[in-house]
Short mmCIF file of C-alpha atoms in Angstrom, two decimals:
data_model
loop_
_atom_site.label_atom_id
_atom_site.label_comp_id
_atom_site.label_asym_id
_atom_site.label_seq_id
_atom_site.Cartn_x
_atom_site.Cartn_y
_atom_site.Cartn_z
CA MET A 16 -83.99 -17.06 38.68
CA GLU A 17 -86.67 -15.99 36.25
CA GLU A 18 -87.75 -18.42 33.60
CA ALA A 19 -87.26 -17.43 29.96
CA VAL A 20 -90.39 -15.80 28.63
CA VAL A 21 -91.71 -17.01 25.30
CA VAL A 22 -92.12 -13.96 23.12
CA PHE A 23 -93.55 -15.60 20.06
CA TYR A 24 -93.61 -18.84 18.17
CA ALA A 25 -91.88 -19.40 14.86
CA GLY A 26 -93.35 -22.63 13.64
CA PRO A 27 -92.40 -25.35 16.10
CA PHE A 28 -89.87 -23.07 17.84
CA ALA A 29 -90.85 -20.99 20.84
CA ILE A 30 -88.83 -17.79 20.57
CA THR A 31 -87.96 -16.83 24.11
CA SER A 32 -86.57 -13.56 25.46
CA ILE A 33 -83.19 -15.27 25.69
CA VAL A 34 -83.13 -15.87 21.96
CA ILE A 35 -84.28 -12.32 21.33
CA THR A 36 -81.43 -11.07 23.54
CA THR A 37 -79.00 -13.24 21.62
CA TRP A 38 -80.27 -11.80 18.35
CA GLY A 39 -79.85 -8.35 19.81
CA ILE A 40 -76.29 -9.15 20.73
CA MET A 41 -75.67 -10.54 17.22
CA LEU A 42 -77.24 -7.44 15.68
CA PHE A 43 -75.17 -5.15 17.88
CA LEU A 44 -71.95 -6.98 17.14
CA GLY A 45 -72.70 -7.23 13.42
CA VAL A 46 -73.59 -3.55 13.03
CA PHE A 47 -70.72 -2.40 15.25
CA CYS A 48 -68.18 -4.51 13.42
CA TRP A 49 -69.56 -3.47 10.03
CA LEU A 50 -69.39 0.20 10.97
CA ALA A 51 -66.00 -0.13 12.62
CA THR A 52 -64.38 -2.05 9.78
CA ARG A 53 -65.92 -0.15 6.86
CA GLN A 54 -63.05 2.26 6.49
CA LEU A 55 -59.99 0.63 7.93
CA SER A 56 -56.74 2.40 7.33
CA LEU A 57 -53.07 1.76 7.88
CA ASP A 58 -53.12 4.71 10.26
CA PRO A 59 -55.72 3.43 12.75
CA GLY A 60 -58.09 5.51 14.84
CA PRO A 61 -59.07 4.72 18.46
CA VAL A 62 -61.81 2.19 17.58
CA GLN A 63 -59.64 0.40 15.01
CA THR A 64 -56.77 0.35 17.47
CA MET A 65 -59.03 -1.22 20.10
CA LEU A 66 -60.33 -3.83 17.66
CA GLU A 67 -56.82 -4.64 16.44
CA GLY A 68 -55.69 -4.99 20.03
CA ILE A 69 -58.53 -7.42 20.80
CA ILE A 70 -57.89 -9.49 17.66
CA LEU A 71 -54.14 -9.60 18.27
CA LEU A 72 -54.76 -10.59 21.92
CA ILE A 73 -57.01 -13.45 20.79
CA GLU A 74 -54.50 -14.49 18.13
CA GLU A 75 -51.58 -14.47 20.55
CA SER A 76 -53.57 -16.44 23.15
CA ILE A 77 -54.44 -19.11 20.60
CA GLU A 78 -50.89 -19.09 19.23
CA ALA A 79 -49.52 -19.61 22.73
CA VAL A 80 -51.65 -22.73 23.25
CA SER A 81 -51.66 -24.09 19.71
CA PRO A 82 -48.81 -22.66 17.66
CA GLY A 83 -49.52 -22.41 13.95
CA TYR A 84 -53.30 -22.84 14.22
CA ALA A 85 -54.33 -19.33 15.25
CA GLN A 86 -55.84 -18.40 11.89
CA GLN A 87 -57.79 -21.64 11.73
CA MET A 88 -59.17 -21.51 15.26
CA MET A 89 -59.69 -17.79 15.65
CA PRO A 90 -63.27 -17.57 14.28
CA PHE A 91 -64.58 -20.18 16.70
CA ILE A 92 -62.55 -19.41 19.82
CA GLY A 93 -62.64 -15.66 19.28
CA THR A 94 -66.38 -15.68 18.78
CA LEU A 95 -66.78 -17.72 21.95
CA TRP A 96 -64.82 -15.14 23.95
CA ILE A 97 -66.53 -12.12 22.42
CA TYR A 98 -70.04 -13.55 22.56
CA ILE A 99 -69.75 -14.87 26.12
CA VAL A 100 -68.28 -11.59 27.40
CA ILE A 101 -71.11 -9.60 25.82
CA ALA A 102 -73.72 -12.14 26.88
CA ASN A 103 -72.42 -12.14 30.46
CA LEU A 104 -72.35 -8.35 30.64
CA VAL A 105 -75.84 -7.94 29.23
CA GLY A 106 -77.14 -8.98 32.62
CA ILE A 107 -76.00 -5.68 34.06
CA VAL A 108 -78.43 -3.78 31.86
CA PRO A 109 -81.75 -3.43 33.65
CA GLU A 110 -84.64 -5.54 32.35
CA LEU A 111 -82.19 -7.75 30.43
CA HIS A 112 -80.87 -11.15 31.44
CA SER A 113 -77.60 -12.76 30.45
CA PRO A 114 -78.25 -15.47 27.86
CA THR A 115 -75.43 -17.40 29.51
CA GLY A 116 -77.55 -17.60 32.66
CA ASN A 117 -79.73 -20.04 30.77
CA LEU A 118 -78.70 -23.70 30.68
CA SER A 119 -80.06 -24.15 27.14
CA VAL A 120 -77.66 -21.48 25.89
CA THR A 121 -74.57 -22.75 27.73
CA ALA A 122 -75.46 -26.31 26.73
CA GLY A 123 -75.66 -25.19 23.12
CA LEU A 124 -72.23 -23.57 23.41
CA ALA A 125 -70.83 -26.63 25.16
CA ILE A 126 -72.22 -28.91 22.44
CA LEU A 127 -70.63 -26.67 19.83
CA VAL A 128 -67.31 -26.98 21.66
CA PHE A 129 -67.79 -30.76 21.83
CA LEU A 130 -68.51 -30.95 18.11
CA SER A 131 -65.76 -28.53 17.17
CA VAL A 132 -63.20 -30.61 19.05
CA HIS A 133 -63.94 -33.57 16.79
CA TRP A 134 -64.33 -31.31 13.71
CA PHE A 135 -60.90 -29.74 14.13
CA GLY A 136 -59.39 -33.06 15.18
CA ILE A 137 -60.62 -34.96 12.13
CA ARG A 138 -59.92 -31.97 9.86
CA ASN A 139 -56.26 -31.85 10.87
CA GLU A 140 -55.50 -35.46 11.79
CA GLY A 141 -57.99 -37.36 9.67
CA VAL A 142 -59.66 -40.49 10.98
CA ARG A 143 -56.48 -41.27 12.91
CA TYR A 144 -57.70 -38.61 15.32
CA LEU A 145 -60.13 -41.18 16.77
CA LYS A 146 -57.23 -43.44 17.67
CA HIS A 147 -56.42 -41.32 20.67
CA TYR A 148 -59.55 -42.73 22.37
CA LEU A 149 -57.74 -46.08 22.37
CA SER A 150 -54.57 -44.60 23.79
CA PRO A 151 -52.73 -45.65 25.82
CA SER A 152 -55.01 -48.74 26.03
CA PRO A 153 -58.38 -49.61 24.47
CA ILE A 154 -59.54 -50.38 27.96
CA LEU A 155 -59.56 -46.65 28.61
CA LEU A 156 -62.07 -45.97 25.80
CA PRO A 157 -65.07 -45.79 28.16
CA PHE A 158 -63.22 -43.40 30.37
CA HIS A 159 -62.33 -41.23 27.37
CA LEU A 160 -66.00 -41.19 26.38
CA ILE A 161 -67.10 -40.36 29.92
CA SER A 162 -64.48 -37.64 30.01
CA GLU A 163 -65.78 -36.14 26.77
CA VAL A 164 -69.34 -36.06 28.09
CA THR A 165 -68.54 -34.85 31.56
CA ARG A 166 -66.25 -32.05 30.46
CA THR A 167 -68.90 -30.86 28.05
CA ILE A 168 -71.49 -30.93 30.78
CA ALA A 169 -69.05 -29.21 33.09
CA LEU A 170 -68.50 -26.46 30.55
CA ALA A 171 -72.21 -25.84 30.25
CA VAL A 172 -73.03 -26.05 33.94
CA ARG A 173 -69.99 -23.99 35.08
CA LEU A 174 -70.86 -21.01 32.94
CA PHE A 175 -74.59 -21.34 33.59
CA GLY A 176 -74.11 -21.73 37.33
CA ASN A 177 -71.77 -18.78 37.73
CA ILE A 178 -73.76 -16.32 35.70
CA MET A 179 -77.10 -17.45 37.06
CA SER A 180 -75.81 -17.24 40.61
CA LEU A 181 -74.41 -13.75 40.02
CA GLU A 182 -77.74 -12.47 38.80
CA LEU A 183 -79.52 -14.24 41.65
CA VAL A 184 -77.16 -12.78 44.26
CA ALA A 185 -77.60 -9.30 42.84
CA LEU A 186 -81.38 -9.77 42.89
CA LEU A 187 -81.36 -11.06 46.45
CA VAL A 188 -79.11 -8.23 47.66
CA LEU A 189 -81.37 -5.75 45.91
CA PHE A 190 -84.39 -7.20 47.64
CA VAL A 191 -82.76 -7.38 51.04
CA ALA A 192 -80.49 -4.30 51.23
CA GLY A 193 -81.90 -1.65 48.94
CA LEU A 194 -81.29 0.21 45.70
CA LEU A 195 -77.53 1.01 45.67
CA VAL A 196 -76.21 -1.86 47.74
CA PRO A 197 -75.98 -4.33 44.80
CA VAL A 198 -73.53 -2.02 42.99
CA PRO A 199 -70.42 -3.84 44.32
CA VAL A 200 -72.13 -7.09 43.35
CA LEU A 201 -72.60 -5.69 39.86
CA MET A 202 -68.90 -4.77 39.75
CA LEU A 203 -68.17 -8.32 40.78
CA HIS A 204 -70.49 -9.30 37.94
CA ILE A 205 -68.27 -7.52 35.46
CA VAL A 206 -65.13 -9.25 36.72
CA GLU A 207 -66.90 -12.59 36.89
CA ALA A 208 -68.25 -12.11 33.37
CA LEU A 209 -64.76 -11.57 32.00
CA VAL A 210 -63.27 -14.42 34.02
CA GLN A 211 -65.99 -16.90 33.05
CA ALA A 212 -65.73 -15.96 29.41
CA TYR A 213 -61.98 -16.40 29.54
CA ILE A 214 -62.32 -19.77 31.31
CA PHE A 215 -64.92 -21.06 28.87
CA GLY A 216 -62.96 -19.93 25.81
CA MET A 217 -59.62 -21.12 27.18
CA LEU A 218 -61.04 -24.56 28.04
CA ALA A 219 -62.56 -24.80 24.58
CA LEU A 220 -59.22 -23.77 23.11
CA ILE A 221 -57.40 -26.39 25.16
CA TYR A 222 -59.86 -29.10 24.16
CA VAL A 223 -59.66 -28.21 20.48
CA ALA A 224 -55.86 -27.85 20.58
CA GLY A 225 -55.62 -31.22 22.36
CA ALA A 226 -57.68 -32.84 19.64
CA MET A 227 -55.64 -31.22 16.86
CA GLN A 228 -52.39 -32.35 18.45
CA SER A 229 -53.58 -35.75 19.72
CA GLN A 230 -51.40 -37.70 17.30
CA GLN A 231 -48.38 -35.59 18.13
CA ASN A 232 -49.02 -36.18 21.82
CA GLU A 233 -49.22 -39.91 21.20
CA LYS A 234 -45.96 -39.89 19.26
CA GLY A 235 -44.35 -37.93 22.04
CA ALA A 236 -45.69 -40.37 24.63
CA SER A 237 -44.54 -43.44 22.65
CA LEU A 238 -41.07 -41.98 22.30
CA MET B 4 -83.34 -24.36 35.30
CA ASN B 5 -85.62 -25.70 32.60
CA PHE B 6 -83.94 -26.95 29.46
CA ASP B 7 -85.58 -25.62 26.31
CA TRP B 8 -84.71 -27.54 23.19
CA ALA B 9 -85.86 -24.74 20.90
CA THR B 10 -83.58 -22.26 22.66
CA PHE B 11 -80.80 -24.86 22.60
CA ILE B 12 -81.10 -25.40 18.83
CA LEU B 13 -81.62 -21.72 18.02
CA GLU B 14 -78.63 -20.82 20.18
CA ILE B 15 -76.45 -23.23 18.23
CA ILE B 16 -77.68 -21.72 14.96
CA ASN B 17 -77.28 -18.20 16.30
CA PHE B 18 -73.72 -18.89 17.38
CA LEU B 19 -72.81 -20.34 13.99
CA VAL B 20 -74.31 -17.27 12.32
CA LEU B 21 -72.40 -15.05 14.73
CA ILE B 22 -69.21 -16.86 13.79
CA TRP B 23 -69.91 -16.10 10.13
CA ILE B 24 -70.75 -12.46 10.92
CA LEU B 25 -67.66 -11.85 12.99
CA LYS B 26 -65.46 -13.71 10.55
CA HIS B 27 -66.60 -11.52 7.67
CA PHE B 28 -66.99 -8.22 9.46
CA LEU B 29 -64.34 -8.39 12.15
CA TYR B 30 -61.63 -11.02 11.94
CA GLN B 31 -61.00 -10.95 8.23
CA PRO B 32 -60.88 -7.14 7.77
CA ILE B 33 -58.82 -6.61 10.89
CA LEU B 34 -56.39 -9.42 10.04
CA ASP B 35 -56.16 -8.10 6.48
CA ILE B 36 -55.34 -4.60 7.62
CA ILE B 37 -52.84 -5.97 10.13
CA ALA B 38 -51.29 -8.10 7.41
CA ARG B 39 -51.15 -5.08 5.10
CA ARG B 40 -49.55 -3.02 7.82
CA ARG B 41 -47.06 -5.77 8.54
CA ALA B 42 -46.34 -6.07 4.82
CA GLY B 43 -45.90 -2.33 4.67
CA ILE B 44 -43.59 -2.41 7.66
CA GLU B 45 -41.65 -5.30 6.18
CA LYS B 46 -41.50 -3.48 2.85
CA THR B 47 -40.35 -0.33 4.61
CA LEU B 48 -37.79 -2.37 6.53
CA ALA B 49 -36.69 -4.06 3.31
CA ASP B 50 -36.48 -0.67 1.61
CA ALA B 51 -34.59 0.66 4.60
CA HIS B 52 -32.21 -2.31 4.46
CA GLN B 53 -31.81 -1.82 0.73
CA THR B 54 -31.29 1.89 1.20
CA LYS B 55 -28.81 1.14 3.96
CA ALA B 56 -27.03 -1.35 1.72
CA GLU B 57 -26.94 1.22 -1.08
CA ALA B 58 -25.77 3.85 1.36
CA ASP B 59 -23.06 1.49 2.62
CA LYS B 60 -22.09 0.76 -0.96
CA LEU B 61 -22.03 4.47 -1.78
CA LYS B 62 -20.07 5.08 1.39
CA GLN B 63 -17.54 2.43 0.38
CA GLN B 64 -17.35 3.92 -3.10
CA HIS B 65 -16.97 7.37 -1.60
CA GLU B 66 -14.22 6.15 0.70
CA LYS B 67 -12.59 4.39 -2.23
CA PHE B 68 -12.81 7.59 -4.29
CA LEU B 69 -11.41 9.55 -1.38
CA ALA B 70 -8.52 7.11 -1.04
CA GLU B 71 -7.86 7.23 -4.78
CA TRP B 72 -8.15 11.00 -4.78
CA GLU B 73 -5.79 11.18 -1.81
CA LYS B 74 -3.32 8.95 -3.63
CA GLU B 75 -3.67 11.01 -6.82
CA LYS B 76 -3.18 14.15 -4.77
CA GLU B 77 -0.03 12.78 -3.19
CA ASP B 78 1.25 11.62 -6.59
CA ALA B 79 0.42 15.01 -8.07
CA GLN B 80 2.20 16.71 -5.18
CA VAL B 81 5.25 14.51 -5.72
CA ARG B 82 5.16 15.24 -9.47
CA LEU B 83 4.65 18.92 -8.80
CA MET B 84 7.57 18.99 -6.39
CA ALA B 85 9.75 17.17 -8.91
CA GLU B 86 8.67 19.56 -11.67
CA LEU B 87 9.26 22.55 -9.41
CA ALA B 88 12.69 21.22 -8.48
CA ALA B 89 13.53 20.62 -12.14
CA MET B 90 12.17 24.03 -13.07
CA ARG B 91 14.16 25.63 -10.28
CA GLU B 92 17.28 23.83 -11.46
CA ASN B 93 16.64 24.98 -15.01
CA LYS B 94 15.95 28.52 -13.91
CA LEU B 95 19.06 28.51 -11.75
CA ALA B 96 21.10 27.15 -14.64
CA GLU B 97 19.62 29.78 -16.97
CA LEU B 98 20.25 32.47 -14.39
CA ASN B 99 23.83 31.32 -13.88
CA ALA B 100 24.29 31.22 -17.64
CA LYS B 101 22.87 34.73 -17.94
CA ILE B 102 25.03 35.92 -15.06
CA ASN B 103 28.08 34.35 -16.67
CA GLU B 104 27.10 35.78 -20.04
CA GLU B 105 26.48 39.17 -18.48
CA ALA B 106 29.78 38.98 -16.63
CA GLU B 107 31.52 37.97 -19.86
CA ARG B 108 29.79 40.76 -21.72
CA ARG B 109 30.67 43.17 -18.93
CA LYS B 110 34.22 41.94 -19.04
CA VAL B 111 34.31 42.45 -22.81
CA LEU B 112 32.74 45.88 -22.44
CA ASP B 113 35.22 46.74 -19.72
CA GLU B 114 38.06 45.51 -21.92
CA ARG B 115 36.68 47.48 -24.81
CA ALA B 116 36.17 50.59 -22.67
CA LYS B 117 39.62 50.12 -21.29
CA ARG B 118 41.07 49.78 -24.77
CA GLU B 119 39.00 52.74 -25.94
CA PHE B 120 40.25 54.73 -23.00
CA GLU B 121 43.82 53.70 -23.69
CA ARG B 122 43.34 54.52 -27.37
CA ARG B 123 41.91 57.90 -26.53
CA MET B 124 44.71 58.50 -24.12
CA GLU B 125 47.23 57.48 -26.77
CA GLU B 126 45.51 59.62 -29.39
CA GLN B 127 45.38 62.45 -26.94
CA GLY B 128 49.02 61.88 -26.12
CA ILE B 129 49.91 61.72 -29.80
CA ALA B 130 47.85 64.83 -30.52
CA GLN B 131 49.48 66.65 -27.63
CA GLY B 132 52.87 65.40 -28.77
CA ILE B 133 52.18 66.50 -32.32
CA ALA B 134 50.87 69.85 -31.12
CA PHE B 135 53.88 70.23 -28.90
CA THR B 136 56.21 69.22 -31.73
CA THR B 137 54.41 71.47 -34.18
CA LYS B 138 54.64 74.34 -31.76
CA LEU B 139 58.29 73.53 -31.17
CA PHE B 140 59.05 73.24 -34.89
CA SER B 141 57.11 76.46 -35.50
CA ARG B 142 59.41 78.23 -33.10
CA LEU B 143 62.48 76.48 -34.57
CA ALA B 144 61.42 77.18 -38.17
CA SER B 145 63.95 79.39 -39.99
CA PRO B 146 65.53 79.89 -43.43
CA GLN B 147 68.46 77.79 -42.25
CA LEU B 148 66.18 74.89 -41.44
CA GLU B 149 64.48 75.35 -44.77
CA ALA B 150 67.88 75.32 -46.45
CA GLY B 151 68.56 72.01 -44.82
CA LEU B 152 65.18 70.70 -45.98
CA TYR B 153 65.96 72.03 -49.46
CA ALA B 154 69.15 69.99 -49.45
CA LEU B 155 67.14 66.92 -48.35
CA LEU B 156 64.61 67.63 -51.18
CA LEU B 157 67.31 67.71 -53.77
CA GLU B 158 68.78 64.56 -52.32
CA ASP B 159 65.42 62.81 -52.47
CA LEU B 160 64.85 63.92 -56.07
CA HIS B 161 68.21 62.50 -56.96
CA GLY B 162 67.44 59.32 -55.09
CA LEU B 163 64.13 58.59 -56.86
CA SER B 164 64.04 55.14 -58.38
CA LYS B 165 63.58 54.63 -62.11
CA GLU B 166 60.11 53.30 -61.53
CA ASN B 167 59.12 56.45 -59.63
CA LYS B 168 60.63 58.62 -62.28
CA ARG B 169 58.75 56.73 -64.98
CA VAL B 170 55.44 57.16 -63.12
CA ILE B 171 56.10 60.89 -62.66
CA THR B 172 57.03 61.24 -66.33
CA GLU B 173 53.69 59.58 -67.27
CA ALA B 174 51.82 61.89 -64.91
CA THR B 175 53.42 65.00 -66.53
CA ALA B 176 52.38 63.89 -69.99
CA VAL B 177 49.24 65.94 -69.62
CA PRO B 178 49.25 69.05 -71.89
CA GLU B 179 49.46 72.46 -70.30
CA LEU B 180 50.55 70.96 -66.97
CA GLN B 181 51.99 73.40 -64.48
CA ILE B 182 54.11 72.42 -61.49
CA LYS B 183 53.18 74.21 -58.28
CA VAL B 184 55.94 74.66 -55.71
CA GLN B 185 55.02 75.97 -52.22
CA SER B 186 57.62 76.94 -49.63
CA ALA B 187 57.38 78.27 -46.09
CA PHE B 188 60.00 80.94 -46.88
CA PRO B 189 60.57 82.70 -50.18
CA LEU B 190 63.17 81.00 -52.45
CA ASP B 191 65.90 83.06 -54.00
CA GLU B 192 66.48 83.08 -57.74
CA ASN B 193 69.28 80.54 -57.70
CA LYS B 194 67.33 78.00 -55.72
CA GLN B 195 64.30 78.44 -57.98
CA ASN B 196 66.45 77.81 -61.07
CA GLU B 197 68.19 74.89 -59.42
CA LEU B 198 64.87 73.35 -58.37
CA THR B 199 63.39 73.97 -61.86
CA HIS B 200 66.35 72.19 -63.34
CA HIS B 201 65.95 69.17 -61.08
CA LEU B 202 62.18 68.93 -61.55
CA SER B 203 62.53 69.13 -65.35
CA ASP B 204 65.04 66.37 -65.05
CA VAL B 205 62.59 64.23 -63.11
CA ALA B 206 59.62 65.05 -65.44
CA GLY B 207 61.72 64.49 -68.48
CA ARG B 208 60.86 67.85 -70.07
CA MET B 209 60.69 71.54 -69.26
CA LEU B 210 57.41 72.50 -67.51
CA PRO B 211 56.18 75.86 -66.27
CA ILE B 212 56.64 76.18 -62.48
CA GLU B 213 54.73 78.45 -60.16
CA PHE B 214 56.44 79.29 -56.86
CA GLN B 215 54.27 80.22 -53.88
CA VAL B 216 54.95 80.99 -50.22
CA ASN B 217 52.80 79.00 -47.69
CA PRO B 218 53.73 79.66 -44.04
CA ASP B 219 51.50 76.75 -42.95
CA LEU B 220 54.25 74.40 -44.09
CA ILE B 221 56.34 75.61 -41.08
CA ALA B 222 59.49 74.81 -42.98
CA GLY B 223 60.15 73.00 -46.22
CA PHE B 224 58.43 72.48 -49.57
CA GLN B 225 55.34 70.97 -51.16
CA ILE B 226 55.51 70.21 -54.91
CA VAL B 227 52.32 69.39 -56.85
CA ILE B 228 52.94 67.65 -60.20
CA GLY B 229 49.53 66.78 -61.66
CA SER B 230 48.11 64.16 -59.47
CA TRP B 231 51.39 63.72 -57.62
CA ILE B 232 52.31 65.69 -54.49
CA LEU B 233 55.86 65.65 -53.15
CA HIS B 234 56.17 66.54 -49.47
CA ALA B 235 59.27 67.90 -47.95
CA ASN B 236 57.98 70.11 -45.17
CA LEU B 237 57.56 69.88 -41.44
CA ARG B 238 53.75 70.15 -41.46
CA ASP B 239 53.20 67.14 -43.69
CA GLU B 240 56.01 65.20 -42.02
CA LEU B 241 54.36 65.79 -38.68
CA LYS B 242 51.05 64.65 -40.21
CA PHE B 243 52.70 61.51 -41.56
CA PHE B 244 54.38 60.96 -38.22
CA SER B 245 51.08 61.43 -36.35
CA GLY B 246 49.24 59.13 -38.80
CA SER B 247 51.92 56.49 -38.47
CA LEU B 248 51.69 56.64 -34.68
CA GLN B 249 47.92 56.37 -34.76
CA HIS B 250 48.07 53.53 -37.23
CA ALA B 251 50.62 51.75 -35.09
CA THR B 252 48.45 52.26 -31.98
CA ALA B 253 45.35 50.99 -33.78
CA GLY B 254 47.27 47.98 -35.06
CA SER B 255 48.51 47.09 -31.59
CA GLN B 256 44.99 47.20 -30.23
#
């Protein structure tokens, strides 16, 4: 696996090729969405139909896990799915590397999920949200804390490991077998990119939904 | 597998910016247009429900109107039938009345025609009888018959009542009055003198008398005294007889 190349420095920050790729993805998504949603109509064209289908799919998936919170959670969860899919697929393009194949990127996303869990939990439940760490017994607080840390690390490492390994396998097969042999591996890359994005987003959704409904779960358990 | 803190921090910032970008350029517009479409669909559905409700209401009204119209039609038919029956009864009654009236009129006309026919038959019979009698008397007319009639004339002159004599006397008071005596056969001198004597007796004075022969009298005399005419001949008697018969026939009818 190639190390991220520092392209330039912006003050104390070393701007690597990974960050540049991320900016490119952001620019692509921003421009595409701006162009696609400039002239929306009640009689949609093919692009609008596709976008509406994606948004409705995201909304229904969130609604299935956390009924009534789809509008609130859609920007975060939806952006996770869209960004990770694009970031995973970027690795197929020659001379580009998937940002999600970098542990710094997946760790950043995992930290955001970790923070958003508490953000949505406190936003909806208030400070009482923190009580679930003491449930069913305060003795379990360390285990809750360990669980929070480990699942965040697991999120980051799972995505990083899968995407990094895909790129590495494709590179190894290319070196060993020749030019066209890695094509099936690249097709596997596409499937894996979609699956990993879905897993990451769905886990984030489950974590956030669990935090938002922690008090309800406790009430249900006490009953 | 190096961990780069700068990339880590920038990635967090980038993702937050991407959330803002997608929220403003993707989620919000798409959700808005979906919401507008849903609102439009709901509005269309609501309009459709309202239209359906109005249509149902109109349908009910229409069915109600149809039922009322059907009832009115049946009532009108019943009234029409009753009116037609009444009209037919009236017309039949009028027709029967006219038939009866016509029959009565025909009966009257028949009666009248019958009476007219009978009257004509009677008149014809009388006329034929008179003609026959006249013809018979014309053949039987003779100086002897006239002599008998002369005797009857004298007898009648003698038998005049005082009232008749007084009226005749008043009628002969006219100056230059001349008595005209017509006979079917010529009178001899004696009878003329005798008749002059009797007439002067009736008139109360001597008047000039003109004697004439008129065969139309068949037999007998006709004496004209001013406005008075004395008949003693078969022609006038037959006329009187015929008139009496006709008068009697008319009176019986």
